[in-house]
Each structure stands twice: as C-alpha cells, then as structure tokens.
Coordinates of C-alpha atoms in Angstrom, one line a residue:
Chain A
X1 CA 46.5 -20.4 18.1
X2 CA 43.2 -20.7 20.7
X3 CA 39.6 -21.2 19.1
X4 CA 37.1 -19.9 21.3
X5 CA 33.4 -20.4 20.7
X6 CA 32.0 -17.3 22.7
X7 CA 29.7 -15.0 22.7
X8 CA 31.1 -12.6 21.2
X9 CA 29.6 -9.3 22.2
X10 CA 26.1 -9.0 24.3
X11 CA 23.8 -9.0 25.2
X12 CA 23.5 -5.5 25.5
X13 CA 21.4 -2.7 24.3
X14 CA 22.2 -0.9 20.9
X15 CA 21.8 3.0 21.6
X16 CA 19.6 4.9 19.7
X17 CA 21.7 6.6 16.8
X18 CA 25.2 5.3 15.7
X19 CA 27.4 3.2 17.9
X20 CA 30.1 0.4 18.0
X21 CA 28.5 -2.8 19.1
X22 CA 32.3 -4.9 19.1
X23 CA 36.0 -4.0 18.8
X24 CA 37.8 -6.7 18.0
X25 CA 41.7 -7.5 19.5
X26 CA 44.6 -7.2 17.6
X27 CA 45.4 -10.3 15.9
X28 CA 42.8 -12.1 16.6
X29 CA 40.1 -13.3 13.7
X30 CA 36.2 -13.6 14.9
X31 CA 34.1 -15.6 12.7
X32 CA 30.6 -14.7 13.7
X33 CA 28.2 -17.6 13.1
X34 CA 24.9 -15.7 14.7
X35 CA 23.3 -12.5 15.8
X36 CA 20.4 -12.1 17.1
X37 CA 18.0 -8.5 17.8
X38 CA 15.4 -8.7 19.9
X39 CA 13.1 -5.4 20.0
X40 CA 12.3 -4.8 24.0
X41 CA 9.6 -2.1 23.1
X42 CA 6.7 -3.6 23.0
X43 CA 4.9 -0.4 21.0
X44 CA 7.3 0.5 18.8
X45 CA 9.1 -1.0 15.8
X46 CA 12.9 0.2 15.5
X47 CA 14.8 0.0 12.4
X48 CA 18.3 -1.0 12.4
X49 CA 21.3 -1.2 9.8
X50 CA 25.0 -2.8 10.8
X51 CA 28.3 -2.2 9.1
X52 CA 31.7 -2.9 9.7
X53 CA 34.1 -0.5 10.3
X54 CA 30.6 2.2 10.1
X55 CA 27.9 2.3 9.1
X56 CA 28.1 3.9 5.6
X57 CA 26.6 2.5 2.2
X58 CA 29.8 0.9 1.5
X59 CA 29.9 -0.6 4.9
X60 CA 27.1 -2.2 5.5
X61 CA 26.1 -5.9 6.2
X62 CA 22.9 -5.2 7.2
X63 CA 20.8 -2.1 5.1
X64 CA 18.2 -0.6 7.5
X65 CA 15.4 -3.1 8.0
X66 CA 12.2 -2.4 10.8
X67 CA 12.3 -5.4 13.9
X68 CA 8.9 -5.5 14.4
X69 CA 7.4 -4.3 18.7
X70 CA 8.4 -7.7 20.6
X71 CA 9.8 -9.1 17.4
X72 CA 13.4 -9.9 16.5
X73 CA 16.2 -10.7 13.8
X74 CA 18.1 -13.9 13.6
X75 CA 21.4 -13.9 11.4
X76 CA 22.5 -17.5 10.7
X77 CA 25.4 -17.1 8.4
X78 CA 29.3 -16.3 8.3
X79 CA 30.8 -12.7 8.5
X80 CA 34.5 -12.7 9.1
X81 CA 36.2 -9.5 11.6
X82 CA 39.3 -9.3 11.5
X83 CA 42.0 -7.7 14.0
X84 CA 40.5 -4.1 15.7
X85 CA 37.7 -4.2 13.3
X86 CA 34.6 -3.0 14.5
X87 CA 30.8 -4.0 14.0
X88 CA 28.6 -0.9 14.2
X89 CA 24.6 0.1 14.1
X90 CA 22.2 2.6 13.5
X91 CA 18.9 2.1 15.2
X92 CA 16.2 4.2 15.1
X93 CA 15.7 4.4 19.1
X94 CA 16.6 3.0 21.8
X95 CA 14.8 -0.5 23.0
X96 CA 17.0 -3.3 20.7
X97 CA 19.5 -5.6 22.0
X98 CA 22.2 -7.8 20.7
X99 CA 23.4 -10.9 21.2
X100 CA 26.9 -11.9 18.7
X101 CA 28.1 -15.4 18.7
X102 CA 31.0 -16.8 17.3
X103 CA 34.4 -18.5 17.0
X104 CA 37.1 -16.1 18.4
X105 CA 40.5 -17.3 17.3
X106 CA 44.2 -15.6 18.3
Chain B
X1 CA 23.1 -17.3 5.0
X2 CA 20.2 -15.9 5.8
X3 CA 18.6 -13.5 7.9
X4 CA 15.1 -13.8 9.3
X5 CA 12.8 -12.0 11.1
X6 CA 10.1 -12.7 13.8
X7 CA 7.2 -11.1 15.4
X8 CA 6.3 -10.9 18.5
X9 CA 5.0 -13.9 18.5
X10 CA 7.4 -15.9 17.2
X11 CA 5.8 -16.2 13.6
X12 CA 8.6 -15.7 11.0
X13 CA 7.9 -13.0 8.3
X14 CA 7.8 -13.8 5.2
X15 CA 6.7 -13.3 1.7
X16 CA 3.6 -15.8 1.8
X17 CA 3.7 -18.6 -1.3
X18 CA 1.7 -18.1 -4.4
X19 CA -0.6 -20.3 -2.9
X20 CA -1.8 -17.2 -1.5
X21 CA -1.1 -14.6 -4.1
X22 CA -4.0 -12.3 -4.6
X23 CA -6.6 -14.3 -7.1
X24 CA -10.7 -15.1 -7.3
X25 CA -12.8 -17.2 -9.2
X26 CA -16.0 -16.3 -9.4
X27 CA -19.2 -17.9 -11.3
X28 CA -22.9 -18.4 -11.2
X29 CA -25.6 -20.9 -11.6
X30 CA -28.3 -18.3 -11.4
X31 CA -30.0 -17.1 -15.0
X32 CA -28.4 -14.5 -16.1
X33 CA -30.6 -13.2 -19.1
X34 CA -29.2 -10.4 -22.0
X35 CA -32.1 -8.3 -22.9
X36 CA -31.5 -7.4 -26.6
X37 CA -29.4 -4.4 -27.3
X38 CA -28.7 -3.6 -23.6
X39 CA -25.1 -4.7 -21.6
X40 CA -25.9 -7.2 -18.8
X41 CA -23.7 -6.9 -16.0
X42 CA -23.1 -10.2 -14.4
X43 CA -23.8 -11.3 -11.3
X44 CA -21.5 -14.1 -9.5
X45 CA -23.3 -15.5 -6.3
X46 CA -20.3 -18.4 -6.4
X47 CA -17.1 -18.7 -5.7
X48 CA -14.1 -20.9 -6.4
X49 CA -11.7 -19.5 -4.5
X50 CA -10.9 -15.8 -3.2
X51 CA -7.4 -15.4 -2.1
X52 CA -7.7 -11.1 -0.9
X53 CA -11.4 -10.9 -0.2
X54 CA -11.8 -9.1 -3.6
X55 CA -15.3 -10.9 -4.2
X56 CA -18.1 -10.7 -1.8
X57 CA -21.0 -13.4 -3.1
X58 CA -23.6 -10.7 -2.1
X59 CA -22.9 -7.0 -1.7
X60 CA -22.3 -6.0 -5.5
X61 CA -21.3 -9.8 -6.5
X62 CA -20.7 -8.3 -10.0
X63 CA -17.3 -6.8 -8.4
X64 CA -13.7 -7.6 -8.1
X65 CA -12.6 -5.3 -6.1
X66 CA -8.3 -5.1 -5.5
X67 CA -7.0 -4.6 -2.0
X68 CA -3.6 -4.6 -3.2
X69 CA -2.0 -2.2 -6.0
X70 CA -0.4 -4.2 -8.9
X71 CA -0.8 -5.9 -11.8
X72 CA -3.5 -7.8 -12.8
X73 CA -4.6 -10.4 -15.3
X74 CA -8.3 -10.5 -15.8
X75 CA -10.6 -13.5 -17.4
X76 CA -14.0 -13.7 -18.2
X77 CA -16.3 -16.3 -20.2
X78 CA -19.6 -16.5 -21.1
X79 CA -21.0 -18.4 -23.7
X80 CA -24.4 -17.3 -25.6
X81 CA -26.8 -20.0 -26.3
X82 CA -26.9 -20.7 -30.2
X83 CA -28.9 -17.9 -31.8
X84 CA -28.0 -17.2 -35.6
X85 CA -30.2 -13.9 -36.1
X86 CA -28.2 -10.4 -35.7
X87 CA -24.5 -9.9 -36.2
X88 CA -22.6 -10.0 -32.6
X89 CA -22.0 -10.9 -28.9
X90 CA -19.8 -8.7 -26.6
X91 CA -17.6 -9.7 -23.6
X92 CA -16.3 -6.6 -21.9
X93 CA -14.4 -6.6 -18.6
X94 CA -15.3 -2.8 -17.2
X95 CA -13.1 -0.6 -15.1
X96 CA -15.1 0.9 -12.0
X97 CA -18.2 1.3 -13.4
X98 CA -17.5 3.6 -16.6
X99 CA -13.9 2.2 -18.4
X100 CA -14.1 -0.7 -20.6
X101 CA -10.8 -2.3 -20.3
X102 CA -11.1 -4.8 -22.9
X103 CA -13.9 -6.4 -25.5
X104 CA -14.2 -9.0 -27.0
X105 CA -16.8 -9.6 -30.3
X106 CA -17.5 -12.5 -32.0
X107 CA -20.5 -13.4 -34.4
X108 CA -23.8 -14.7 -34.1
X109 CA -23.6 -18.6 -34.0
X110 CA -26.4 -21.3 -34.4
X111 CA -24.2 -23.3 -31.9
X112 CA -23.7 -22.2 -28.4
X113 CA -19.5 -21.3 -28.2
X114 CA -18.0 -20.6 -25.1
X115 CA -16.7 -16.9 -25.4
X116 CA -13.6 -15.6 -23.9
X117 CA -12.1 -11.7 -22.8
X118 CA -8.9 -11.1 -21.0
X119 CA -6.6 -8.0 -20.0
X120 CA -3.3 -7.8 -17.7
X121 CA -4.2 -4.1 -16.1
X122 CA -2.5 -2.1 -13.5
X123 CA -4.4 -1.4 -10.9
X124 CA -5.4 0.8 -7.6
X125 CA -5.9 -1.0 -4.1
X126 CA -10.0 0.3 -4.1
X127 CA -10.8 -0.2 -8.0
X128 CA -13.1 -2.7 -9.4
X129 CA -13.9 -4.8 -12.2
X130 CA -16.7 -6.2 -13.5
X131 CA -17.8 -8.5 -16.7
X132 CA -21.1 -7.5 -19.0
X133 CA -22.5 -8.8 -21.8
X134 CA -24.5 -7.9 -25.0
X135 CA -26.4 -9.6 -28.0
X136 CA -28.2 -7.9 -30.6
X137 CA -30.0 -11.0 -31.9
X138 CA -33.1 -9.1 -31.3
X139 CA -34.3 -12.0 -29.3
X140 CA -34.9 -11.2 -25.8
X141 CA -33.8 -12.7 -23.7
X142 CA -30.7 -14.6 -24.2
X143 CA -30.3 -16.7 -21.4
X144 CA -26.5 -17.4 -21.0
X145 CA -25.6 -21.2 -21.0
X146 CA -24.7 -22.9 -17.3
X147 CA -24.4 -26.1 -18.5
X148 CA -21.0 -27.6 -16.5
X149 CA -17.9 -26.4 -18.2
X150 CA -19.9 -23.1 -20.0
X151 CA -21.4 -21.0 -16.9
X152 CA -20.1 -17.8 -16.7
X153 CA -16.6 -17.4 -15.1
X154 CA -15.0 -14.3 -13.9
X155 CA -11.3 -14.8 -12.4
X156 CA -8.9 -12.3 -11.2
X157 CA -4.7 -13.2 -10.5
X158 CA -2.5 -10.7 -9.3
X159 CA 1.0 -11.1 -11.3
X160 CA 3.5 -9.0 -9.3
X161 CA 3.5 -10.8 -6.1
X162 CA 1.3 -11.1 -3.0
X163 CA 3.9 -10.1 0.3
X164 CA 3.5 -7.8 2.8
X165 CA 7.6 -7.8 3.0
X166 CA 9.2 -7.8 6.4
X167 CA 8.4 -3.7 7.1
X168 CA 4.9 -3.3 7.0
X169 CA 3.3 -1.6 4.1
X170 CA 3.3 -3.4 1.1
X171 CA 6.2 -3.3 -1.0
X172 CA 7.5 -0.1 0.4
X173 CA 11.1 0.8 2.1
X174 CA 11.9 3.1 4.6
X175 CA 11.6 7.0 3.3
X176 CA 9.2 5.5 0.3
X177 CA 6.9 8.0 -0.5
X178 CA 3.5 6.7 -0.3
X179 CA 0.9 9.3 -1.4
X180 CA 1.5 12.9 -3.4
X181 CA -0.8 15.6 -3.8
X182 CA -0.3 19.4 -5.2
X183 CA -2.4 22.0 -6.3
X184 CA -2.1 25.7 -7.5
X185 CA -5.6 26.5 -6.8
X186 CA -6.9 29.5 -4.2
X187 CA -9.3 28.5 -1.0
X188 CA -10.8 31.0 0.9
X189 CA -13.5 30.9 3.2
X190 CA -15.6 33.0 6.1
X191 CA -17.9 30.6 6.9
X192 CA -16.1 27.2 7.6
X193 CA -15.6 26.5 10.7
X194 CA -12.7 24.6 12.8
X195 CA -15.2 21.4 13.3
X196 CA -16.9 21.7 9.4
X197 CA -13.7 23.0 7.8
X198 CA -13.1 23.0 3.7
X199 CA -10.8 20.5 2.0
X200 CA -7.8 22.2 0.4
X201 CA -6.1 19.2 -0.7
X202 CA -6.5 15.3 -0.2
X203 CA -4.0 12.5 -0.7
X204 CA -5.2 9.4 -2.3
X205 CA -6.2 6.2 -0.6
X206 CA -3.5 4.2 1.2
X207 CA -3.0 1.4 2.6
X208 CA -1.7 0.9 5.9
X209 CA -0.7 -1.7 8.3
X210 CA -1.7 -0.4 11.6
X211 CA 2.5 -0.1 13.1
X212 CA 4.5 1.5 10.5
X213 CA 5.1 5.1 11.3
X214 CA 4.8 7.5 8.4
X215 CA 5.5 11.2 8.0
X216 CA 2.7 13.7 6.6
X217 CA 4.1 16.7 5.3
X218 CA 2.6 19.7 4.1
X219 CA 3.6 23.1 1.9
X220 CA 1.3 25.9 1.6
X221 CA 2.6 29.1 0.0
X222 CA 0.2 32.2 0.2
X223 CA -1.6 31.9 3.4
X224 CA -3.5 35.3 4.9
X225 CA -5.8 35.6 7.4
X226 CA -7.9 39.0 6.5
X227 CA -9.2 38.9 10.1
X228 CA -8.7 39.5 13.8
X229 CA -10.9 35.9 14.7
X230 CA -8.9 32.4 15.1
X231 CA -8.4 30.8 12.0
X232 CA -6.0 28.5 10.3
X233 CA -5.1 25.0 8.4
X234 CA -5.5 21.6 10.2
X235 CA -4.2 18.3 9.3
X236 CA -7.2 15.5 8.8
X237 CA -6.7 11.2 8.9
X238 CA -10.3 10.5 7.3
X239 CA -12.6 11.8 9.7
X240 CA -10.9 12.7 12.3
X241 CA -8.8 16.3 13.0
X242 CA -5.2 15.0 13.9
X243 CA -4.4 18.8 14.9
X244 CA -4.0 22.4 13.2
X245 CA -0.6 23.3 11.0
X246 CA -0.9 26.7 11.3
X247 CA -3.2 29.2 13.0
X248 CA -3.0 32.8 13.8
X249 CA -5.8 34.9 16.1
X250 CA -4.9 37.7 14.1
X251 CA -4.7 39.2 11.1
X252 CA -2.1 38.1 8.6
X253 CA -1.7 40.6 5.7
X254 CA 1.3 40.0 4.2
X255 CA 1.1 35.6 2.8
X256 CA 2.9 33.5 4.6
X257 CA 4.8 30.3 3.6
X258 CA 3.7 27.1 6.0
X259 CA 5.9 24.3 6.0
X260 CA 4.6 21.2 8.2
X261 CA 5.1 18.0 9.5
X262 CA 4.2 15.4 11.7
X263 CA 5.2 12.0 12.5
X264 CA 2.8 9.4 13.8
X265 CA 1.5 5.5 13.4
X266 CA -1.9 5.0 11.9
X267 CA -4.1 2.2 12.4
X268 CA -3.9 -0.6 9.9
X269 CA -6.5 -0.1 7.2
X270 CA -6.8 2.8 4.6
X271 CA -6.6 6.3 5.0
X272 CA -6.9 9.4 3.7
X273 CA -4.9 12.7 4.7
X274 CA -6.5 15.9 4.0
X275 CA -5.2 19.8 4.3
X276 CA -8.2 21.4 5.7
X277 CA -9.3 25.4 6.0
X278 CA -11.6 26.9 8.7
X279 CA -12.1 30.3 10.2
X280 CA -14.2 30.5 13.4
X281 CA -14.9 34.0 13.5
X282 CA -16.2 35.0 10.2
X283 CA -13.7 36.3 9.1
X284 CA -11.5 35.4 5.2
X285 CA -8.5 32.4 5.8
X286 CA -7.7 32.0 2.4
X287 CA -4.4 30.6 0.8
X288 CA -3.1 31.8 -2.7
X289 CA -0.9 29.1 -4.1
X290 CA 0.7 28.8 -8.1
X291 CA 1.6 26.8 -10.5
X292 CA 5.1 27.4 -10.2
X293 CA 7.3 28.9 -12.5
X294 CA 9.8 32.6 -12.6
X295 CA 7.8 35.0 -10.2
X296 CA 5.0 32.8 -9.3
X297 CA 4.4 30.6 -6.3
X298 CA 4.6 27.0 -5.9
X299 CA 1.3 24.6 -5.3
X300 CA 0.2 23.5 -2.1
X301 CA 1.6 19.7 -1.8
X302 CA 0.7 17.0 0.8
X303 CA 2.8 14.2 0.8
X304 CA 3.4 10.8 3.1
X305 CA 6.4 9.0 3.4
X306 CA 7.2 6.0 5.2
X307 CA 9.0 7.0 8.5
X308 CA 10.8 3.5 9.9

C-alpha cells in the first residue's frame, strides 16, 4: 500500500451550477485533510454547497454558505472518499476555485 | 474540524464575543426635575458604554434606539429624593414615544430609595425606548437624586446574540424571506405622475449589508389602464425608481395579473421597497386587488427574499 500526501484535486475553477470536483480511483482511499475556496470575483459573492456522491440534502458536507467577493473558505478537518467516489458542488456562478489536499492511499 | 471563512482581506468571519453584543448604559449628572403630576422624560447626556450606537449623548439623549431586531432586556433607575406627602412615584420604560412597556410604582417615602423598572421586549431594528418619571407629591419640583450610586441609569442588553453570521444580513440564510407586505385595497389615479407616483404598498424597514443580493418580488391582481397615455407600476428602493414592472401605452380594459421580479444588491444600510402607481397622461391606472377568498382576487404582496 503507497501513502501519498498530494493535492488531491485543483486548483481549478468550480463551474457555475452542479459539477464533479474529484473522482476518486478504484481502490484507493483519500483522506482529505484541507480545502480551500477562494472567490476570484472581486464584485460578487458566490454561494457554494459540496456533497459526496451529489449534491443532494442527504449528501452534503458542506450546506450552501456565501464566500464573500475576494474572500475564501478554509476546511481544516477529515472527510474520508473512498474508491470512485466523487466530491461534487453547486455554486452560484462561476469565479470560485478549489484547491483539495490530502493523503491518497492504494 | 472546522470550517472558516475569510474576506477579502483576510479578516476571518465570525460571530463577534459578547464583549460586543449589542448593550448601552446610559446616565446623567444634569438635574433632572419632576414637575408634580406631569411624566418627566429623562435625559442621559452620559454614557457608560454603547456597544450598537443605540444612544447618541445629544440628538434625543432620552433614546435607545435598536439597530438590530431581537430581544431585549431593559433597566432603568431613578431614585426620588425623600418626600412623604402624596401617595406614589412611577418608573416607566416607553415604547416609541406612545407604548408604556413596563411600570413600576412604589410609595411616597421620607427617605430617598433608589427605584427600579425592567422588561425583556422584542424588538424592531428602528424602535426606541425611553425612561420617564412621575410624583404626585404636589411638590414641584422633585429634583431626582445624583448622588454616586443613585443618578439615573438607563441600560439596554440585547439577549439573542450580536453576529452578523458569515452571509451578510443578520441572522438570515439563503432564500430567507426578509420583508412581507399584502394589501386588498384599490389605487387609482389620473394625476400621479411617473416622477411623483402614489404608494401602493411598502415593505417595512430592513436591514442591509451593502453585498448580499436579495430578490423583490411583486403580485398585483386587477391592474387596468382606462387610458390611451403611458402608465404603469414601478418598483422604488427609498427614494430612488429602480424601474417600472409593468406599463402599457394603451388602454387595458380587461385587469390584468402582474407578476414581478428583480434581482439586485443594495447598498449596506436600511431600505425600503415600495410598489408605486403613476399615469403620465391623465388618464385612470388603477389596480383592483381582494382579500382573497372563493371568487375574489388575491392582495397585492411585496416581498424580499435573500437571493445568495
């Protein structure tokens, strides 16, 4: 078995609407220590909400929150992915980006 | 774990301590004198402290004025010098001017006593409070005592918690609705024009931050126009015309049903949104609304939601 500290997905812009931020590898387990979103817009403030697997009441890790023009989001914690498992969002517009650090282990 | 969030620049949001919950203390060294028979409203040229710039030491000093909706407990003291002729002395704290909240009485004493009145009350970002006083010892006048520990004290504590939380106006979520208005009543007019129009309907006072986006939305059942001339509805923030919901340069026998919304980010402070009615030719815009119910129409309603 490999542990890899990585960056695990991003930096890269979240689309406005729903999209998949990270699919995960079979049989692999990511342990995801930090994410960070950083609102580029400068004007506007951009809500946000992440799920796994969607982005659905019941699948949500994150319930829609407003990341202030220039501001951003800091997650210091532990949320576990496992396998094909994917991380999702929901932003208001376009203008946030990601960064997902962790410890990818296969 | 936690999650945290930043502006841009770099300061962390987050609900402030109690440190700096909403609260006042206010009191006097100036004579404050009770004419006999007659409610003194006090004056407080002094401050302890004044958390949510709800006193102001010289513009109506009397007032506590909330900036921030909630719950509130309220204190007041005075104490009368010792008098023992007529039967009482009354502590009120007053609501806006007109609404005594709470009173309380207590009898003529040769001794001065300090003399207390208190209410927890839910209030409106924009009321006020005040503290009077009365004696009917037919002596006038009653000088209040401001010996150290016995001046007057008015003090004001918000209960529910001070934060602006991390998105913008305070207390609210995302989709919250933040001001509702409906009436069933009929406006018409030939005379107001697009510049001077009439109010229809008004939201109350609220609160903004200056970059949360709401969403003003508007229902007017019953609109006619009994002219040929421009005329229509218009959408006001305070003073200013953000822009028409409906308008027609004809005439429109038959009522119509307008349904309206629009999207935008106010600046921070409070404001007021307003359906408006003008007709600049002369000729009758009017809108017939109901009360609801089988076979009648609904009200006009504004409402404002929180958009993001």
């Amino acid at each position: 078995m490999a542990d890899v500290l990585s960056r695990i997905a991003g930096p890269a812009a979240v689309a406005s609407g729903t999209s998949t931020l990270f699919t995960g590898t079979a049989a692999h387990v990511y342990s995801i220590k930090q994410i960070r979103i950083v609102n580029t817009d400068a004007v506007n403030a951009i809500t946000i909400k992440l799920g796994i697997g969607g982005v659905a009441a019941a699948n949500l890790i994150l319930p829609t929150v407003s990341i202030d023009a220039g501001g951003w989001a800091e997650f210091d914690g532990l949320i576990t992915l496992a396998g094909t498992e994917t991380l999702q969002a929901n932003a208001s517009a376009a203008g946030l980006t990601m960064t997902v650090s962790g410890l990818d282990q296969s | 774990m936690a999650w945290k969030f930043f502006t841009s620049a770099g300061a962390e949001k987050r609900a402030p301590s109690s440190a700096i919950n909403p609260m006042a203390r206010a009191t006097t060294a100036a004579t404050q004198n009770v004419t006999n028979a007659a409610f003194l409203v006090l004056a407080f040229e002094l401050e302890d402290y004044d958390t949510d710039t709800m006193h102001d030491l010289v513009t109506n000093n009397s007032r506590m004025t909330i900036q921030r909706t909630g719950t509130y407990f309220i204190r007041g003291q005075v104490t009368f010098p010792g008098n023992a002729t007529g039967s009482v002395r009354q502590l009120q704290i007053l609501k806006n001017g007109a609404t005594v909240v709470q009173e309380s009485r207590v009898p003529q004493n040769a001794t001065a006593i300090p003399q207390f009145v208190t209410a927890t009350v839910q209030a409106t970002a924009g009321d006020y409070f005040e503290l009077r006083c009365a004696q009917d010892s037919t002596t006038t006048p009653l000088a209040l005592v401001l010996a150290a520990g016995f001046p007057p004290v008015f003090e004001i504590t918000k209960l529910d918690g001070a934060f602006v939380n991390y998105v913008g106006v305070p207390g609210s979520l995302v989709g919250q609705e933040l001001a509702y208005n409906e009436t069933g009543a009929t406006f018409s007019s030939t005379t107001a024009t697009e510049a001077a129009p009439l109010d229809v309907l008004a939201t109350s006072s609220i609160t903004l931050d200056g970059v949360t986006p709401i969403i003003v939305e508007v229902f007017m059942p019953g609109v006619a126009n009994g002219g040929a001339a421009s005329s229509g509805f218009s959408l006001w923030e305070d003073t200013t015309d953000k822009g028409r919901l409906f308008d027609s340069n004809g005439a429109v026998v038959n009522a119509v049903h307008v349904s309206s919304k629009r999207r935008f980010t106010p600046s921070a402070g409070s404001h007021v949104y307003k359906i408006r009615l003008w007709t600049n030719g002369g000729t009758n815009m009017q809108v017939v609304p109901g009360v609801g119910g089988a076979g009648t129409r609904l009200p006009i309603f504004i409402r404002v939601t929180r958009a993001a």
